[in-house]
CSV table of C-alpha atoms in Angstrom, one decimal:
chain,number,residue,atom,x,y,z
A,1,MET,CA,32.6,-29.0,-19.7
A,2,ARG,CA,29.6,-30.8,-19.8
A,3,ASP,CA,29.9,-31.8,-15.8
A,4,LEU,CA,30.4,-27.5,-15.3
A,5,ARG,CA,26.6,-27.1,-16.0
A,6,LYS,CA,25.8,-29.3,-13.0
A,7,ASP,CA,28.2,-28.0,-10.7
A,8,ARG,CA,26.0,-24.6,-11.0
A,9,VAL,CA,23.2,-24.0,-8.8
A,10,ALA,CA,19.5,-23.1,-9.7
A,11,PRO,CA,18.9,-20.2,-8.4
A,12,ALA,CA,17.0,-20.4,-5.1
A,13,ALA,CA,13.2,-19.1,-5.0
A,14,PRO,CA,13.0,-16.5,-2.1
A,15,GLY,CA,12.1,-17.7,1.3
A,16,PHE,CA,9.4,-16.8,3.5
A,17,LEU,CA,10.6,-13.8,5.0
A,18,ALA,CA,12.3,-12.4,1.5
A,19,ALA,CA,8.6,-12.7,0.1
A,20,ARG,CA,6.8,-11.4,3.4
A,21,SER,CA,8.9,-8.1,3.1
A,22,MET,CA,8.1,-7.6,-0.9
A,23,GLU,CA,4.9,-8.1,-0.2
A,24,ILE,CA,5.5,-5.1,2.7
A,25,ALA,CA,7.0,-3.2,0.2
A,26,ARG,CA,4.4,-3.7,-2.7
A,27,LEU,CA,1.7,-2.5,0.0
A,28,ASP,CA,3.5,0.4,1.0
A,29,ARG,CA,3.6,1.3,-2.7
A,30,LEU,CA,0.4,0.9,-3.1
A,31,ALA,CA,-0.4,2.7,-0.1
A,32,ARG,CA,1.9,5.7,-1.4
A,33,GLU,CA,0.1,6.0,-4.5
A,34,ALA,CA,-3.3,5.7,-3.9
A,35,ALA,CA,-2.8,8.8,-1.2
A,36,ALA,CA,-0.7,10.8,-3.5
A,37,VAL,CA,-4.4,11.1,-6.3
A,38,PRO,CA,-6.4,14.5,-5.3
A,39,PHE,CA,-9.1,13.6,-2.8
A,40,ALA,CA,-10.5,17.0,-3.9
A,41,VAL,CA,-11.1,17.8,-7.5
A,42,ALA,CA,-12.8,21.1,-8.2
A,43,GLY,CA,-14.7,21.9,-5.1
A,44,SER,CA,-16.0,18.5,-4.2
A,45,TYR,CA,-14.5,15.3,-2.5
A,46,ASP,CA,-13.9,11.8,-4.6
A,47,ARG,CA,-14.9,9.3,-2.5
A,48,SER,CA,-13.4,6.5,-4.7
A,49,ALA,CA,-10.1,7.8,-4.6
A,50,ILE,CA,-10.6,8.2,-1.0
A,51,MET,CA,-11.5,4.9,-0.2
A,52,LYS,CA,-8.9,3.5,-2.8
A,53,ALA,CA,-6.3,4.9,-0.1
A,54,ALA,CA,-7.9,4.0,3.0
A,55,ILE,CA,-8.1,0.4,1.5
A,56,ALA,CA,-4.4,0.9,0.5
A,57,SER,CA,-3.4,1.8,3.9
A,58,ALA,CA,-5.1,-0.8,6.0
A,59,CYS,CA,-3.9,-3.8,4.0
A,60,ALA,CA,-0.6,-2.5,4.3
A,61,GLN,CA,-1.3,-2.5,8.1
A,62,LYS,CA,-2.3,-5.5,8.2
A,63,ALA,CA,0.3,-6.9,6.5
A,64,LYS,CA,2.8,-5.6,8.9
A,65,GLY,CA,1.5,-7.5,11.3
A,66,SER,CA,-1.3,-5.0,12.9
A,67,LYS,CA,-3.4,-7.6,15.2
A,68,ALA,CA,-6.3,-5.1,15.0
A,69,PRO,CA,-9.6,-6.0,13.7
A,70,TRP,CA,-10.2,-5.1,9.9
A,71,SER,CA,-13.0,-2.3,10.5
A,72,GLN,CA,-10.6,-0.7,13.4
A,73,LEU,CA,-7.8,-0.4,10.0
A,74,VAL,CA,-10.2,1.1,7.8
A,75,GLY,CA,-11.6,3.6,10.2
A,76,ALA,CA,-8.0,4.6,11.4
A,77,ALA,CA,-7.1,5.0,7.6
A,78,LEU,CA,-10.7,6.8,6.6
A,79,LYS,CA,-10.2,9.2,9.4
A,80,ASN,CA,-6.8,10.2,8.2
A,81,ILE,CA,-7.3,10.2,4.7
A,82,TRP,CA,-10.6,12.5,5.3
A,83,ARG,CA,-8.1,14.4,7.4
A,84,ASN,CA,-6.0,15.2,4.0
A,85,ALA,CA,-8.9,15.6,1.7
A,86,LYS,CA,-9.7,18.5,3.9
A,87,ALA,CA,-6.7,20.1,4.1
A,88,GLN,CA,-6.5,19.3,0.2
A,89,ARG,CA,-9.7,21.0,-0.6
A,90,SER,CA,-9.0,24.3,1.8
A,91,PHE,CA,-5.5,24.5,0.7
A,92,ALA,CA,-6.9,24.5,-3.5
A,93,ALA,CA,-9.9,27.3,-2.0
A,94,HIS,CA,-6.8,29.6,-1.2
C-alpha cells in the first residue's frame, strides 16, 4: 500500500500556454465587466468608469499580442468607450 502513494504523480502546474490563455481570459472578463457599467448616470458621464473600461480593454488587447503602442491602444479604447457612453446617454434621455 505504501508504494501506491509513490506511484501517483503530482498535478502538473499549468504550462506557459495554459497560463497565458488563462490570463487573457481573465483580462477579457475584466474588460467585459468594466464595459457593462453604466457610463452615463443622471445626464452626466462617469469619467472614472470610462477610463477603467478603456484601460481594461487596452490591457486585454496587449495581452492578446497587439504590437501597437500603449497610447494607441488606450486611444482606440477611449474612442470606443466614449461612443458607447454617448449612446447610453442619448438612449436614457429618450
